[in-house]
PDB file of C-alpha atoms in Angstrom:
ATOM      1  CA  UNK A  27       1.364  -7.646  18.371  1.00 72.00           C
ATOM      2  CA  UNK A  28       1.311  -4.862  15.987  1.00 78.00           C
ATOM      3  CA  UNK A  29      -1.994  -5.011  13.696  1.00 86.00           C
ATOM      4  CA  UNK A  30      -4.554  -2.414  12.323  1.00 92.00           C
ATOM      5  CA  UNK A  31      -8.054  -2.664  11.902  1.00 94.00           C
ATOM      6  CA  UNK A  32     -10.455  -0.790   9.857  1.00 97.00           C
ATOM      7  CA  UNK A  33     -13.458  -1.698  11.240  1.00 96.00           C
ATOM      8  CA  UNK A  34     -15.752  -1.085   8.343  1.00 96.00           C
ATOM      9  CA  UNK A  35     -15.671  -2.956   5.055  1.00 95.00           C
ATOM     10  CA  UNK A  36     -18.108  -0.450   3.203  1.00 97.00           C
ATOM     11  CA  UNK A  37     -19.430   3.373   3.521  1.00 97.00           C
ATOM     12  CA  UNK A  38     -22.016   4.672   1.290  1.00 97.00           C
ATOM     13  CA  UNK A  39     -22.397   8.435   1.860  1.00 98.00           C
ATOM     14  CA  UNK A  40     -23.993  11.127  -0.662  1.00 97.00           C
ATOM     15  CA  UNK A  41     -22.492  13.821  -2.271  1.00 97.00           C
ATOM     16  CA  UNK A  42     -21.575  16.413   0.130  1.00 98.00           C
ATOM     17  CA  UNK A  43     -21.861  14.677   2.880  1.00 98.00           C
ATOM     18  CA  UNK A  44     -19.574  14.491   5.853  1.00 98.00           C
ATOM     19  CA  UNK A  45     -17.126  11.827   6.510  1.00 97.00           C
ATOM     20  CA  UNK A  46     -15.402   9.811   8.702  1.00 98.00           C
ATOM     21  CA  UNK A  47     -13.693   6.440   8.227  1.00 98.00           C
ATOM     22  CA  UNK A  48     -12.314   4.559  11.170  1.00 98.00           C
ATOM     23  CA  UNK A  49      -8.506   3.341  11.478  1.00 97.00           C
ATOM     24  CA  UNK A  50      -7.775   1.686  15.258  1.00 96.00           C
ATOM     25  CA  UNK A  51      -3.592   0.224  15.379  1.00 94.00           C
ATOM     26  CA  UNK A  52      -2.214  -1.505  18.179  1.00 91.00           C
ATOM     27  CA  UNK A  53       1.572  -1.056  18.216  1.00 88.00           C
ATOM     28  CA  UNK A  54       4.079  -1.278  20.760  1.00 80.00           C
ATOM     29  CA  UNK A  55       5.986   2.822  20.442  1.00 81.00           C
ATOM     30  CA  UNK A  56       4.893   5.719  18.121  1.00 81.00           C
ATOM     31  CA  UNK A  57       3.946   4.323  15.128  1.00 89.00           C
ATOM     32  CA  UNK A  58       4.050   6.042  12.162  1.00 92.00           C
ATOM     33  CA  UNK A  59       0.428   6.088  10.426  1.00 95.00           C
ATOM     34  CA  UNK A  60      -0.596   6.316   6.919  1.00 96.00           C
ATOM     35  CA  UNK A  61      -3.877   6.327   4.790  1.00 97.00           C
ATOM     36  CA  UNK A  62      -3.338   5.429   1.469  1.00 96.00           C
ATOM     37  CA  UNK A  63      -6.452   5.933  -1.291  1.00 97.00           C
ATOM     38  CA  UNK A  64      -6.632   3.284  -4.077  1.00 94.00           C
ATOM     39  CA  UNK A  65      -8.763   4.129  -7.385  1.00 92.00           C
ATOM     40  CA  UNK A  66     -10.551   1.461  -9.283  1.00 88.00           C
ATOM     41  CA  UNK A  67      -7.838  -0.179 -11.370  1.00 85.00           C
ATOM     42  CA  UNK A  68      -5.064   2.094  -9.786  1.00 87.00           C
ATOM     43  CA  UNK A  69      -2.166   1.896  -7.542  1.00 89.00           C
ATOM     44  CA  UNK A  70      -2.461   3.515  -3.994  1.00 93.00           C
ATOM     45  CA  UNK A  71      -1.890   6.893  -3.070  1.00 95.00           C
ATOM     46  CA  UNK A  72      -0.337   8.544   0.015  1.00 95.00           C
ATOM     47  CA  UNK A  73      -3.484  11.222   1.312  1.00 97.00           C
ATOM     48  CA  UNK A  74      -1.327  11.639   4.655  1.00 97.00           C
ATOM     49  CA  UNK A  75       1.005  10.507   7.018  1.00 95.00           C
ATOM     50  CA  UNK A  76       1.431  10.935  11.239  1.00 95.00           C
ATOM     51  CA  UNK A  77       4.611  10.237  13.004  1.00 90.00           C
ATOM     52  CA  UNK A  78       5.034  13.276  15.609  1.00 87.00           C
ATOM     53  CA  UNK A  79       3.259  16.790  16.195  1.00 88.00           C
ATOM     54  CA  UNK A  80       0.396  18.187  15.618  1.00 90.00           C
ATOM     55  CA  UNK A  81      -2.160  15.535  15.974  1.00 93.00           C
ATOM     56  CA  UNK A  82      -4.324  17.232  13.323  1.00 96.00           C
ATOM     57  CA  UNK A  83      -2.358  16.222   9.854  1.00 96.00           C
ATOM     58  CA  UNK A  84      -3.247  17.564   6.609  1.00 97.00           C
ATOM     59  CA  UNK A  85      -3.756  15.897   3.239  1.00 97.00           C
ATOM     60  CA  UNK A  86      -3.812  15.916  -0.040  1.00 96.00           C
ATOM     61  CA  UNK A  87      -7.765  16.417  -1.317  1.00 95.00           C
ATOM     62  CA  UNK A  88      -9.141  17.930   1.499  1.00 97.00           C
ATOM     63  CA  UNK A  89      -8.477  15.349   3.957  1.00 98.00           C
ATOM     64  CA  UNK A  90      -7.310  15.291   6.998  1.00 98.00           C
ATOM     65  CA  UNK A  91      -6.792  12.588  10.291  1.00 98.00           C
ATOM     66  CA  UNK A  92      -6.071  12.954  13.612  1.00 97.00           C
ATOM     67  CA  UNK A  93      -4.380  11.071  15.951  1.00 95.00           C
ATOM     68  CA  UNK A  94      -5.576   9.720  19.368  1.00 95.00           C
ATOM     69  CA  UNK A  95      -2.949   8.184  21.576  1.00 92.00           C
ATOM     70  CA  UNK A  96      -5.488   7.492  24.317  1.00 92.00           C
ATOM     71  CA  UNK A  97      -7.787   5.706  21.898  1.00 94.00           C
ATOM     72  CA  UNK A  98      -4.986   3.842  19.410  1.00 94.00           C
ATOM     73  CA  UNK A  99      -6.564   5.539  16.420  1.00 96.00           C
ATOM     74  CA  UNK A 100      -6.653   7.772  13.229  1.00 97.00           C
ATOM     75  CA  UNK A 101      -9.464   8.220  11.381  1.00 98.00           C
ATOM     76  CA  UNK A 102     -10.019   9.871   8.548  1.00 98.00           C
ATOM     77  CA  UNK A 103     -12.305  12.998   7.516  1.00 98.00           C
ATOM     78  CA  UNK A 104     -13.507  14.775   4.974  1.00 98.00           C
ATOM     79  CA  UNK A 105     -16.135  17.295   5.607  1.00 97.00           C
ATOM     80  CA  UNK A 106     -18.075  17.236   1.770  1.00 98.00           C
ATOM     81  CA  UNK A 107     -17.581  14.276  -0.361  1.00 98.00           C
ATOM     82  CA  UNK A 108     -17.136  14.364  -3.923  1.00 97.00           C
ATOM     83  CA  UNK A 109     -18.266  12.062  -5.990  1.00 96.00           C
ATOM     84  CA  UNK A 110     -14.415  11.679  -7.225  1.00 95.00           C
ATOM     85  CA  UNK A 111     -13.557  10.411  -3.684  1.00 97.00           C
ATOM     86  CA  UNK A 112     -15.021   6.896  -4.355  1.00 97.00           C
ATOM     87  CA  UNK A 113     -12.348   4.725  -3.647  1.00 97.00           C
ATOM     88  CA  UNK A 114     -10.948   2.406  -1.288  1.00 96.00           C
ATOM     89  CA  UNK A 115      -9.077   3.542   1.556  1.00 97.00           C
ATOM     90  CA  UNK A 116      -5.692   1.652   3.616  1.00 96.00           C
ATOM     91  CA  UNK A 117      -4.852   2.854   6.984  1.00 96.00           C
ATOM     92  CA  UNK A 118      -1.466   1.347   7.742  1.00 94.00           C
ATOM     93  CA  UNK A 119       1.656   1.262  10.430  1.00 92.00           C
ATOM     94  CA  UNK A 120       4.598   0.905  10.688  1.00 86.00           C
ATOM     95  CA  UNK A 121       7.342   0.124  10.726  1.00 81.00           C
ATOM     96  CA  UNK A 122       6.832  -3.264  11.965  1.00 75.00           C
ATOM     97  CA  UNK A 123       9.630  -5.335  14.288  1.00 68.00           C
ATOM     98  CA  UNK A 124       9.906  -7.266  10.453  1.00 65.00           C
ATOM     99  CA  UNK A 125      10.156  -3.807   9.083  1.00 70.00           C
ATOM    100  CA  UNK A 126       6.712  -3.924   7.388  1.00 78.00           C
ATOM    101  CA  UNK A 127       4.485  -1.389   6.832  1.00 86.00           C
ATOM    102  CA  UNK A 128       1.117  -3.288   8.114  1.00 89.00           C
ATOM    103  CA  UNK A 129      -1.569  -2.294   5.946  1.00 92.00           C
ATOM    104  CA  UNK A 130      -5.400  -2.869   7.367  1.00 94.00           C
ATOM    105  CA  UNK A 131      -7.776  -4.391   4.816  1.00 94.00           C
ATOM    106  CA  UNK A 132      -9.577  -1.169   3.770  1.00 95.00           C
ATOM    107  CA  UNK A 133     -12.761   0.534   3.660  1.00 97.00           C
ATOM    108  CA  UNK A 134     -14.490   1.084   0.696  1.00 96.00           C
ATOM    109  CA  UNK A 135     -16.250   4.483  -0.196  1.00 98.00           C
ATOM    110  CA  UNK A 136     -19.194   4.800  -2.619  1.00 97.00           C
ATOM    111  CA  UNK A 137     -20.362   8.277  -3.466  1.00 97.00           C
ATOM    112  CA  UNK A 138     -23.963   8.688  -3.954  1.00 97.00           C
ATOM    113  CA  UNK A 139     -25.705  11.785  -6.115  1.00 92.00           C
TER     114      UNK A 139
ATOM    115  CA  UNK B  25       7.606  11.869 -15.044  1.00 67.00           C
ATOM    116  CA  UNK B  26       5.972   8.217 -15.433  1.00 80.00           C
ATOM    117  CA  UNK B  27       6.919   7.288 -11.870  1.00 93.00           C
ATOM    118  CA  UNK B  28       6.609   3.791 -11.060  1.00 96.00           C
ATOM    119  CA  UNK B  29       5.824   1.383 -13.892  1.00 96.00           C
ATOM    120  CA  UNK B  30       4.940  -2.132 -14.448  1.00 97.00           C
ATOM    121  CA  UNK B  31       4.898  -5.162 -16.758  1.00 96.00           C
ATOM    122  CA  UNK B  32       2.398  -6.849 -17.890  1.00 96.00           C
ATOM    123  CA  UNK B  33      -0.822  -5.577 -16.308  1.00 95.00           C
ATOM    124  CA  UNK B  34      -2.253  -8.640 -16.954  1.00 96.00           C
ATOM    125  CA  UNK B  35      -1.131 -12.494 -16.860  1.00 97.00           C
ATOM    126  CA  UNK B  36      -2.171 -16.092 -16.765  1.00 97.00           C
ATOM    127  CA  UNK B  37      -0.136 -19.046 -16.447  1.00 97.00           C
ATOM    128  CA  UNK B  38      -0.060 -22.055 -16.201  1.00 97.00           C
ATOM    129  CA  UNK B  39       0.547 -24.283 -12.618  1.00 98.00           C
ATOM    130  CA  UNK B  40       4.015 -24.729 -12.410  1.00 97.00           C
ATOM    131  CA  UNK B  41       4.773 -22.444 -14.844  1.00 97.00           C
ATOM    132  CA  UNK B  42       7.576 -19.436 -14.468  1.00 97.00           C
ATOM    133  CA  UNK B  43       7.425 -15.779 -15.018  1.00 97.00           C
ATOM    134  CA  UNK B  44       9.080 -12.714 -13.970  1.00 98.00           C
ATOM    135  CA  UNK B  45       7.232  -9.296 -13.264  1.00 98.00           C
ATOM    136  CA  UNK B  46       9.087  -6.075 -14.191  1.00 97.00           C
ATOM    137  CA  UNK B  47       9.325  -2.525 -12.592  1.00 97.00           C
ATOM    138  CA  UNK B  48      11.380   0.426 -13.148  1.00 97.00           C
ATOM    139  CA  UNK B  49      10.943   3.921 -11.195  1.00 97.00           C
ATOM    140  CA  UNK B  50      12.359   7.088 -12.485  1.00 96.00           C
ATOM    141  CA  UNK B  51      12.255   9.182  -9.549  1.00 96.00           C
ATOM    142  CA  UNK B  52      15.704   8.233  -8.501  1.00 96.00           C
ATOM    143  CA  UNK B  53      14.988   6.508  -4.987  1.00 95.00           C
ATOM    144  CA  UNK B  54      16.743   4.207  -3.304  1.00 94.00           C
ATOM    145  CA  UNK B  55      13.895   1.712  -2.082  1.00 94.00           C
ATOM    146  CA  UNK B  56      11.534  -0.271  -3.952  1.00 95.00           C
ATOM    147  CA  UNK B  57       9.336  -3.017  -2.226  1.00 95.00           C
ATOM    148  CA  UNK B  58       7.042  -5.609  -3.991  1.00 97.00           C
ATOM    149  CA  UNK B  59       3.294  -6.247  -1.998  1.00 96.00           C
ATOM    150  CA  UNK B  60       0.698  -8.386  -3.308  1.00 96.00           C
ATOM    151  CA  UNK B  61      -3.393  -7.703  -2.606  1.00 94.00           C
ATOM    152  CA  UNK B  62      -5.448 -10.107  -2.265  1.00 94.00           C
ATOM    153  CA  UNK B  63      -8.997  -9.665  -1.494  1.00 87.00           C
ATOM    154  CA  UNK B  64     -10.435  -8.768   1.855  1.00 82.00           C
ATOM    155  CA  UNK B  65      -6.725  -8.203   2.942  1.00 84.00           C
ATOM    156  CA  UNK B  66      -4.599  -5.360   3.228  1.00 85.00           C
ATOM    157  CA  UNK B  67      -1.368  -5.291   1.071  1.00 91.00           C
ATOM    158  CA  UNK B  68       1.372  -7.704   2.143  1.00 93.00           C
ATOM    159  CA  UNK B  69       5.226  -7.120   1.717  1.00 93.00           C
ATOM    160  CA  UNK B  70       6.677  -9.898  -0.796  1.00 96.00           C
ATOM    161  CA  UNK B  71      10.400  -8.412  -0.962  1.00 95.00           C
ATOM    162  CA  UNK B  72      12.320  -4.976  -0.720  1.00 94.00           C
ATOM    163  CA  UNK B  73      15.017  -3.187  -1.745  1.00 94.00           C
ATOM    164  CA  UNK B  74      16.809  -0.628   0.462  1.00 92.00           C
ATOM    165  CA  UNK B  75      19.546   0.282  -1.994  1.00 91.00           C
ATOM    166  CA  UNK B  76      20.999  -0.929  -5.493  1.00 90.00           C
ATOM    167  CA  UNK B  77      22.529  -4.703  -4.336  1.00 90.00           C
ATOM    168  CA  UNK B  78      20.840  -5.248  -1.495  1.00 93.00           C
ATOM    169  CA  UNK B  79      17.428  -7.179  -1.624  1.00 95.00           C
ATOM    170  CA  UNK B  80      15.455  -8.320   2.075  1.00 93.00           C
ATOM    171  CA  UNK B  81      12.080 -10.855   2.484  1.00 94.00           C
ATOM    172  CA  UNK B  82       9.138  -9.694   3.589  1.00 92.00           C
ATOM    173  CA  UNK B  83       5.978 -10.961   5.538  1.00 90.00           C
ATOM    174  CA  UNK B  84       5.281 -13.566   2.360  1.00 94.00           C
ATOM    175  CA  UNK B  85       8.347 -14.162   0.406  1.00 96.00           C
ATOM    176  CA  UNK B  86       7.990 -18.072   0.041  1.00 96.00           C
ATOM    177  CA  UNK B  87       7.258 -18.980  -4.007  1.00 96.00           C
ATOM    178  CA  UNK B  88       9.101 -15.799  -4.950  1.00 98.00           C
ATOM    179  CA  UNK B  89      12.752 -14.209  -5.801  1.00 97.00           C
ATOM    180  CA  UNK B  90      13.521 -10.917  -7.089  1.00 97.00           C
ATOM    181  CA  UNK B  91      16.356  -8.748  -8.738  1.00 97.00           C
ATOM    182  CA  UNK B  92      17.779  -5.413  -8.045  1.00 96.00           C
ATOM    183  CA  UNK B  93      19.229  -5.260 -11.404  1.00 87.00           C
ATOM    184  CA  UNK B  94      20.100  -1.506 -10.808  1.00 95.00           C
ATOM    185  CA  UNK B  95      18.937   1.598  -8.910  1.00 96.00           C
ATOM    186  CA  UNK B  96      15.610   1.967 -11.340  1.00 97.00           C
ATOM    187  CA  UNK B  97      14.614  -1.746 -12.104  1.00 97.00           C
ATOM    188  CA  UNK B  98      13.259  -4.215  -9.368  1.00 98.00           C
ATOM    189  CA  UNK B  99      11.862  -7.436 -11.130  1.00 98.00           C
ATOM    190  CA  UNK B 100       9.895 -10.102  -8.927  1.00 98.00           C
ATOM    191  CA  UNK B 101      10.006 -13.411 -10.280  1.00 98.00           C
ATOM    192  CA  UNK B 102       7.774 -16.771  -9.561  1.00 97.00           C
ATOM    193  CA  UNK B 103       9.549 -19.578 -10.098  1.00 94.00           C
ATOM    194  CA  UNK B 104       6.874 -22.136 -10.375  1.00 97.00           C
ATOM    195  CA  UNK B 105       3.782 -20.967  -9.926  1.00 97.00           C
ATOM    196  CA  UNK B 106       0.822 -22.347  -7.617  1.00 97.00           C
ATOM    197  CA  UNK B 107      -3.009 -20.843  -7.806  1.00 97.00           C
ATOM    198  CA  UNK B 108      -2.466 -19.473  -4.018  1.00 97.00           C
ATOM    199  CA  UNK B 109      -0.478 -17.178  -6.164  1.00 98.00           C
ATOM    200  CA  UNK B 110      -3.138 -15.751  -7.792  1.00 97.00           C
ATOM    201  CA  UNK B 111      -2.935 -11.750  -6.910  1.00 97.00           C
ATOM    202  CA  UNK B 112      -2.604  -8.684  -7.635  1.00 95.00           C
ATOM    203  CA  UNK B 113       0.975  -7.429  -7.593  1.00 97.00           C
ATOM    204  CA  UNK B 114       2.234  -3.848  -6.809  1.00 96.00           C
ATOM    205  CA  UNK B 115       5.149  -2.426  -6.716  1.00 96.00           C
ATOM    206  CA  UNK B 116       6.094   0.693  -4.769  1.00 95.00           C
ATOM    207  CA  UNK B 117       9.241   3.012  -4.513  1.00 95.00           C
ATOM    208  CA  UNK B 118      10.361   5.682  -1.794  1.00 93.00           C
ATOM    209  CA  UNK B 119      13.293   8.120  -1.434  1.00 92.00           C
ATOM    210  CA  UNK B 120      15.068   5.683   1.324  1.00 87.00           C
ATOM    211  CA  UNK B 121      13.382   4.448   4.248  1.00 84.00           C
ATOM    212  CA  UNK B 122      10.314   2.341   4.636  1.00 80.00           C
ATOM    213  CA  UNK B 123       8.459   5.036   6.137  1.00 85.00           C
ATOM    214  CA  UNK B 124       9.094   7.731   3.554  1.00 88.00           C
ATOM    215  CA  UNK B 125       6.048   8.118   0.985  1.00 91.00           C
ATOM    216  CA  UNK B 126       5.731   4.979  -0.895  1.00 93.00           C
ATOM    217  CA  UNK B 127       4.812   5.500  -4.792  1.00 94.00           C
ATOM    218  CA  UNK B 128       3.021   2.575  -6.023  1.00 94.00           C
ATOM    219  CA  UNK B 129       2.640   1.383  -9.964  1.00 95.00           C
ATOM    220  CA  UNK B 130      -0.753   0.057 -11.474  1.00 93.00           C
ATOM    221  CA  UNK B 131      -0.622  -3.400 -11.073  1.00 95.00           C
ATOM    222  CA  UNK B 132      -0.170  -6.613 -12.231  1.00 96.00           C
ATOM    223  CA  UNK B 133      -3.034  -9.100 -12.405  1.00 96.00           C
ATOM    224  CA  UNK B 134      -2.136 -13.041 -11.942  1.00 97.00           C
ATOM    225  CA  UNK B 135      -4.077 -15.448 -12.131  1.00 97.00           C
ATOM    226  CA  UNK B 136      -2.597 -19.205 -12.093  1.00 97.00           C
ATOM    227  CA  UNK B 137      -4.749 -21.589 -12.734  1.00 97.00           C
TER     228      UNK B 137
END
């Protein structure tokens, strides 16, 4: 079955602080692999995407994600934290065989001073 | 540029009541794709639209119908509503495929009581 799990609900990190938010996908080929950021009140926002290459990808806002075949994941990292970076954050694949994108139920970020 | 935009933000009706939900993209792409979000769940795929005339279910499409009226507008509409309707309704738009960079609107806030 294809499915993606984001195995923590909530992260509370401070300002300037490291980070790393977990994204594990079981799918049956490559998958392509997103992480969307939503903003209180807002609609969500590409940060990066994976389908083939380097396994390092580059985002928008200092992030970045890497993928791990051997491990069926991509997480997400930021090495300093703003305080503009709480948010809530969607890993998702795709597509599926019903030509979904499956979106996990997301992590949400708060930012301490 | 407003990108993707969408009517209301905010609604209540009614059990059994009907209403249609409007979008419009001005970025000139061929797909547009209505999700819903409910809490402590990732975003679900109600319909989509690969091209002008051509509309496809989803993972939840039961309760709903849309409209490609043309290549900018894709309206979802709720027949008669139930309270497991109750959401919160984006839609998204991306240059063709369903892997392509989704651009999501604000929202639309449901409740049916």
């Amino acid at each position: 079955a294809q499915s993606v799990t984001q195995p923590d609900i909530h992260i509370t990190v401070s300002e300037g602080a490291s980070l790393e938010l977990r994204c594990n996908y079981s799918y049956g080929a490559t998958p392509y692999l997103f992480w969307y950021v939503q903003s209180p009140g807002q609609g969500l926002q590409l940060l990066l995407k994976y389908f083939s290459g380097d396994t390092l990808v580059q985002g928008i806002k200092g992030f970045e994600a890497e993928f791990k075949r051997s491990q069926s994941s991509f997480n997400l990292r930021k090495p300093s934290v703003h305080w503009s970076d709480a948010a809530e954050y969607f890993c998702a694949v795709g597509p599926t065989r019903a030509n979904n994108l499956f979106f996990g139920t997301g992590t949400r970020l708060t930012v301490i001073p | 540029n407003a990108g993707v935009t969408q009517t209301p933000k905010f609604q209540v009706l009614k059990t059994g009541q009907s209403m249609t939900l409007q979008c419009a993209q001005d970025m000139n792409h061929n797909s547009m794709y209505w999700y819903r979000q409910d809490p402590g769940m990732g975003l679900r795929l109600i319909y989509y639209s690969a091209s002008e005339g051509t509309t496809d279910k989803g993972e939840v499409p039961n309760g709903y119908n849309v409209s490609r009226l043309n290549k900018r507008e894709f309206s979802l509409r709720l027949e008669s509503a139930a309270p497991s309707q109750t959401s919160v309704y984006f839609c998204a738009s991306s240059e063709r495929a369903l892997t392509d960079t989704q651009y999501f609107g604000p929202g639309t806030r449901l409740t049916v009581l």
